[in-house]
Coordinates of C-alpha atoms in Angstrom, one line a residue:
Chain A
X1 CA -11.7 -5.2 -10.9
X2 CA -8.0 -4.8 -10.4
X3 CA -7.1 -1.8 -8.2
X4 CA -3.6 -0.4 -8.1
X5 CA -4.1 2.1 -5.4
X6 CA -5.3 0.5 -2.1
X7 CA -4.2 0.1 1.4
X8 CA -5.0 0.0 5.1
X9 CA -5.9 3.5 6.4
X10 CA -6.9 2.9 10.0
X11 CA -6.4 0.3 12.7
X12 CA -9.5 0.9 14.7
X13 CA -12.0 0.4 13.3
X14 CA -9.9 -1.5 10.8
X15 CA -10.3 0.2 7.4
X16 CA -9.0 -0.1 3.9
X17 CA -9.0 2.6 1.3
X18 CA -9.4 1.8 -2.4
X19 CA -9.1 4.5 -5.1
X20 CA -11.3 4.2 -8.2
X21 CA -12.0 6.4 -11.2
X22 CA -15.7 7.2 -12.0
X23 CA -15.8 5.4 -15.3
X24 CA -15.1 2.1 -13.6
X25 CA -18.1 -0.3 -13.5
X26 CA -17.3 -1.1 -9.8
X27 CA -17.7 2.6 -8.9
X28 CA -21.5 2.5 -9.2
X29 CA -21.7 -0.9 -7.7
X30 CA -20.0 0.1 -4.5
X31 CA -22.1 3.2 -4.2
X32 CA -25.3 1.2 -4.8
X33 CA -24.5 -1.5 -2.3
X34 CA -22.5 0.6 0.1
X35 CA -20.2 -2.4 0.3
X36 CA -17.3 -4.1 -1.5
X37 CA -14.8 -6.9 -0.9
X38 CA -11.0 -6.7 -1.3
X39 CA -9.6 -10.0 -2.7
X40 CA -5.9 -10.7 -2.5
X41 CA -4.8 -13.2 -5.2
X42 CA -1.8 -15.6 -4.7
X43 CA 0.9 -15.6 -7.3
X44 CA -0.9 -18.5 -9.0
X45 CA -3.5 -16.0 -10.2
X46 CA -1.3 -13.2 -11.6
X47 CA -2.8 -13.7 -15.1
X48 CA -6.3 -13.6 -13.7
X49 CA -5.5 -10.4 -11.7
X50 CA -4.0 -8.8 -14.8
X51 CA -7.0 -9.8 -16.9
X52 CA -9.4 -8.3 -14.3
X53 CA -7.7 -4.9 -15.0
X54 CA -8.0 -5.2 -18.8
X55 CA -11.8 -5.7 -19.3
X56 CA -14.9 -4.2 -17.8
X57 CA -17.7 -6.1 -16.0
X58 CA -20.0 -3.8 -18.0
X59 CA -19.7 -6.1 -21.0
X60 CA -17.8 -9.2 -19.7
X61 CA -18.5 -11.9 -17.1
X62 CA -15.0 -12.0 -15.7
X63 CA -15.8 -14.9 -13.4
X64 CA -17.0 -17.0 -16.4
X65 CA -14.0 -16.0 -18.5
X66 CA -11.4 -17.0 -15.8
X67 CA -13.3 -20.0 -14.2
X68 CA -13.1 -18.3 -10.8
X69 CA -16.0 -18.7 -8.5
X70 CA -18.1 -15.8 -7.1
X71 CA -19.3 -16.3 -3.5
X72 CA -22.0 -14.2 -1.8
X73 CA -20.4 -12.2 1.1
X74 CA -21.5 -13.5 4.5
X75 CA -21.5 -10.0 6.1
X76 CA -21.9 -7.5 3.3
X77 CA -23.8 -7.4 0.0
X78 CA -20.9 -8.0 -2.4
X79 CA -19.3 -11.1 -3.8
X80 CA -15.8 -12.4 -3.2
X81 CA -13.5 -14.7 -5.1
X82 CA -13.5 -18.2 -3.7
X83 CA -10.0 -19.2 -4.9
X84 CA -8.2 -16.1 -3.5
X85 CA -6.5 -16.8 -0.1
X86 CA -7.3 -13.6 1.7
X87 CA -10.6 -11.7 1.5
X88 CA -11.8 -8.5 3.3
X89 CA -15.5 -7.9 3.5
X90 CA -16.1 -4.1 3.8
X91 CA -19.0 -1.8 4.4
X92 CA -18.5 1.6 2.8
X93 CA -17.7 4.1 5.5
X94 CA -16.6 7.3 3.7
X95 CA -15.7 8.6 0.3
X96 CA -13.0 11.2 -0.5
X97 CA -12.6 13.0 -3.8
X98 CA -8.9 13.2 -4.6
X99 CA -8.1 14.4 -8.1
X100 CA -9.3 12.0 -10.8
X101 CA -9.9 9.3 -8.2
X102 CA -12.5 8.7 -5.5
X103 CA -11.2 7.0 -2.5
X104 CA -13.7 4.5 -1.0
X105 CA -12.9 3.9 2.6
X106 CA -14.3 0.6 3.8
X107 CA -14.6 -0.7 7.3
X108 CA -13.4 -4.2 7.4
X109 CA -16.3 -6.2 8.8
X110 CA -14.8 -9.7 8.2
X111 CA -11.5 -11.2 7.1
X112 CA -11.5 -14.6 5.5
X113 CA -8.2 -16.5 5.3
X114 CA -7.9 -19.8 3.5
X115 CA -6.9 -22.5 6.1
X116 CA -4.2 -23.7 3.7
X117 CA -2.2 -20.4 4.0
X118 CA -2.2 -20.3 7.9
X119 CA 1.2 -20.9 9.4
X120 CA 2.0 -23.0 12.5
X121 CA 1.7 -19.7 14.6
X122 CA -2.0 -19.4 13.6
X123 CA -1.3 -16.3 11.4
X124 CA -1.3 -15.9 7.6
X125 CA 2.0 -17.1 6.3
X126 CA 3.4 -14.8 3.6
X127 CA 5.2 -17.7 1.9
X128 CA 1.8 -19.5 1.6
X129 CA -0.4 -16.5 0.8
X130 CA 2.2 -15.4 -1.9
X131 CA 0.6 -12.0 -2.6
X132 CA 2.2 -9.7 -5.1
X133 CA 2.8 -6.0 -5.6
X134 CA 2.6 -3.8 -8.6
X135 CA 5.4 -1.5 -10.0
X136 CA 3.4 1.2 -11.9
X137 CA 6.6 2.7 -13.4
X138 CA 7.6 -0.5 -15.3
X139 CA 4.1 -2.0 -15.2
X140 CA 5.3 -5.3 -13.7
X141 CA 4.1 -7.5 -10.9
X142 CA 6.6 -8.7 -8.2
X143 CA 6.4 -11.4 -5.7
X144 CA 7.3 -11.0 -2.0
X145 CA 10.8 -12.0 -1.0
X146 CA 12.6 -13.1 2.1
X147 CA 12.1 -11.9 5.7
X148 CA 14.5 -9.1 6.4
X149 CA 13.9 -8.8 10.2
X150 CA 11.4 -8.6 13.0
X151 CA 9.7 -5.3 13.7
X152 CA 10.3 -3.6 17.0
X153 CA 13.4 -5.7 17.2
X154 CA 16.0 -5.2 14.4
X155 CA 16.2 -1.5 15.2
X156 CA 16.7 -2.0 19.0
X157 CA 20.4 -1.6 18.9
X158 CA 20.0 2.0 17.7
X159 CA 18.1 2.8 20.9
X160 CA 20.2 4.5 23.5
Chain L
X1 CA 8.6 8.4 11.8
X2 CA 7.8 5.0 10.4
X3 CA 4.3 4.8 8.9
X4 CA 2.7 1.4 8.4
X5 CA -0.4 2.6 6.6
X6 CA 0.4 4.6 3.4
X7 CA -0.1 4.4 -0.3
X8 CA -0.8 6.2 -3.5
X9 CA -4.5 7.3 -3.6
X10 CA -4.7 9.3 -6.9
X11 CA -2.9 9.4 -10.2
X12 CA -3.7 13.0 -11.2
X13 CA -2.6 15.0 -9.4
X14 CA -0.4 12.3 -8.0
X15 CA -1.2 11.9 -4.3
X16 CA -0.1 9.7 -1.5
X17 CA -2.1 9.1 1.7
X18 CA -0.4 8.5 5.1
X19 CA -2.4 7.6 8.2
X20 CA -1.2 8.8 11.5
X21 CA -2.5 8.8 15.1
X22 CA -2.8 12.1 16.9
X23 CA -0.2 11.4 19.6
X24 CA 2.5 11.1 16.9
X25 CA 5.1 14.0 16.9
X26 CA 4.9 14.1 13.1
X27 CA 1.1 14.8 13.4
X28 CA 1.5 18.4 14.6
X29 CA 4.5 19.0 12.3
X30 CA 2.6 18.1 9.2
X31 CA -0.3 20.3 10.2
X32 CA 2.0 23.2 11.0
X33 CA 4.0 23.0 7.8
X34 CA 1.2 21.8 5.5
X35 CA 3.9 19.5 4.1
X36 CA 5.7 16.2 4.5
X37 CA 8.0 13.9 2.7
X38 CA 7.7 10.2 2.2
X39 CA 11.1 8.4 2.3
X40 CA 11.5 4.9 1.0
X41 CA 14.4 3.1 2.6
X42 CA 16.4 0.3 0.8
X43 CA 16.8 -3.0 2.6
X44 CA 20.2 -1.7 3.9
X45 CA 18.2 0.5 6.2
X46 CA 15.7 -1.9 7.7
X47 CA 17.2 -1.4 11.2
X48 CA 17.0 2.4 10.9
X49 CA 13.4 2.2 9.6
X50 CA 12.5 -0.1 12.5
X51 CA 14.2 2.3 15.0
X52 CA 12.2 5.3 13.6
X53 CA 9.1 3.5 14.7
X54 CA 10.3 2.8 18.2
X55 CA 11.2 6.3 19.5
X56 CA 9.6 9.8 19.2
X57 CA 11.2 12.9 17.7
X58 CA 9.7 14.7 20.7
X59 CA 12.7 13.6 22.9
X60 CA 15.1 12.0 20.5
X61 CA 17.2 13.3 17.5
X62 CA 16.6 10.3 15.2
X63 CA 19.0 11.6 12.6
X64 CA 21.8 11.9 15.1
X65 CA 21.1 8.5 16.5
X66 CA 21.2 6.8 13.1
X67 CA 23.9 8.8 11.4
X68 CA 21.4 9.6 8.6
X69 CA 21.4 13.0 7.0
X70 CA 18.4 15.4 7.0
X71 CA 18.2 17.5 3.8
X72 CA 15.9 20.5 3.4
X73 CA 13.2 19.8 0.9
X74 CA 13.6 21.7 -2.4
X75 CA 9.9 22.2 -3.0
X76 CA 8.2 21.8 0.4
X77 CA 9.0 22.9 3.9
X78 CA 10.0 19.4 5.3
X79 CA 13.2 17.5 5.5
X80 CA 14.0 14.2 3.7
X81 CA 16.6 11.5 4.3
X82 CA 19.6 11.8 2.0
X83 CA 20.5 8.1 2.1
X84 CA 17.1 6.8 1.1
X85 CA 16.8 6.0 -2.6
X86 CA 13.3 7.3 -3.3
X87 CA 11.7 10.4 -1.8
X88 CA 8.4 12.1 -2.4
X89 CA 8.0 15.8 -1.5
X90 CA 4.3 16.5 -0.7
X91 CA 2.1 19.4 0.1
X92 CA -0.8 18.6 2.4
X93 CA -3.9 18.6 0.2
X94 CA -6.6 17.1 2.5
X95 CA -7.1 15.3 5.8
X96 CA -9.7 12.7 6.5
X97 CA -10.6 11.4 10.0
X98 CA -10.9 7.6 9.9
X99 CA -11.3 6.0 13.3
X100 CA -8.2 6.4 15.5
X101 CA -6.2 7.6 12.5
X102 CA -6.1 10.8 10.5
X103 CA -5.2 10.3 6.9
X104 CA -3.0 13.0 5.5
X105 CA -3.4 13.2 1.7
X106 CA -0.3 14.8 0.1
X107 CA 0.0 16.0 -3.4
X108 CA 3.4 14.8 -4.7
X109 CA 5.2 17.9 -5.8
X110 CA 8.5 16.3 -6.5
X111 CA 10.0 12.8 -6.7
X112 CA 13.7 12.3 -6.0
X113 CA 15.3 9.1 -7.1
X114 CA 18.9 8.3 -6.5
X115 CA 20.8 7.9 -9.8
X116 CA 22.3 4.7 -8.5
X117 CA 18.9 2.9 -8.5
X118 CA 17.8 3.9 -12.0
X119 CA 17.8 1.0 -14.5
X120 CA 19.0 1.0 -18.1
X121 CA 15.4 1.9 -19.1
X122 CA 15.6 5.1 -17.2
X123 CA 13.1 3.9 -14.6
X124 CA 13.6 3.0 -10.9
X125 CA 14.8 -0.6 -10.8
X126 CA 13.1 -2.6 -8.0
X127 CA 16.3 -4.8 -7.6
X128 CA 18.3 -1.7 -7.0
X129 CA 15.8 0.3 -4.9
X130 CA 15.2 -2.8 -2.8
X131 CA 12.2 -1.4 -0.8
X132 CA 10.5 -3.6 1.7
X133 CA 7.0 -4.3 3.0
X134 CA 5.5 -4.8 6.5
X135 CA 3.5 -7.8 7.7
X136 CA 1.5 -6.3 10.6
X137 CA 0.2 -9.8 11.7
X138 CA 3.6 -11.3 12.3
X139 CA 5.3 -7.9 12.7
X140 CA 8.0 -8.7 10.1
X141 CA 9.6 -6.9 7.2
X142 CA 9.9 -8.6 3.8
X143 CA 11.9 -7.8 0.8
X144 CA 10.5 -7.7 -2.7
X145 CA 11.0 -10.9 -4.8
X146 CA 11.1 -11.8 -8.5
X147 CA 9.1 -10.4 -11.4
X148 CA 6.0 -12.5 -11.9
X149 CA 4.9 -10.9 -15.2
X150 CA 4.2 -7.8 -17.2
X151 CA 1.0 -6.0 -16.5
X152 CA -1.6 -5.6 -19.3
X153 CA 0.2 -8.6 -20.8
X154 CA 0.2 -11.8 -18.7
X155 CA -3.6 -11.8 -18.6
X156 CA -4.0 -11.2 -22.3
X157 CA -4.7 -14.9 -23.1
X158 CA -7.8 -14.8 -21.0
X159 CA -9.3 -12.0 -23.2
X160 CA -11.7 -13.3 -25.8

C-alpha cells in the first residue's frame, strides 16, 4: 500500500511510525504478522507508487499488475519490493490510536540499500536514491532538490 | 528547537507527531503548557534552522540571536516564528514512549500560512513555501525539487 503518513519516530532503537486506517487491507496483515516493511521507491516508480494507493490488495495482485517483484523478508515475516532502492524491515513494536488512524510503530530490524544508490562516501546518495515526497494539499508528488547546506555547520556563524 | 523526527500521523482530527529526547529544553515546556507549535522554515532560513539545533533555549535566547520574531499563539499557549511561512498550532493530545524518544502527538488546532506563499489555486505553493528535508545519514539539508506527477492520476494506467 501507499502510506502518506510515515516517518522515523525514534533513533534508538531505530523506529518508524506508519499511520493506517482500519479498512486498509495492510492493517490486518500487519497485526497478524507483527511485522511490515517500508519500501522507498525511486522517482522511476512514481506511477507504481500512485497505483499502490488506488487499489486494494484484497482484490488485486498489485505485484502482478505492476511487474514488480515481491521478496520474502530476511529478518521479518513480510515481503518487500525488489526494485525499490531502500527497504526497512520492521517488527511491530507498538500501536497508538490517533483519531481515524492507527499508528504502527515498527522497530527497524534491517535496512537494505541497493548498491547502485550508494555514494563514494559509502552512504545512500540522495541523487541516486531519488525518493519523492507527497503534497497532500495539491495531491502532487515532488522530487528532492539540491543540497542547501551541511547540518551542524551552516548555522555555526549564528553561534556566539 | 529543530526536530528531525516529525510528521503527520492522523487526518481526522489532524495530528502531527514530533519525537523529542528528555534532555531537550522543549520537552518540559511542551508538558507544562500541553501545547506546541510546528514551524516550517523556507530555504531562506536554513542557517537559522540549523542553529536552532545547535544550542539550547536553556541558556540562549535563540530568537534574539537570529533576529527572528516570536509571536504568541492565537489558539494555544506556545509561541511561533513570525517569519516562517507555515505554522501549525497544536494542543498536546497524547505522548508515546519509543526508545530514547518521547513522541508528542499534537492535534492541529490552527494552520497559519503566509499569504505570500499561497498559489493561484488558493493552496500553499511548494515553490513559494520552499521547505526543506533532512538527510540524517549525510547530515545535509535538501530543497524540494520538481513536480513528478499528480496523485491518483499518474498510476491510473496500471489499473485494469
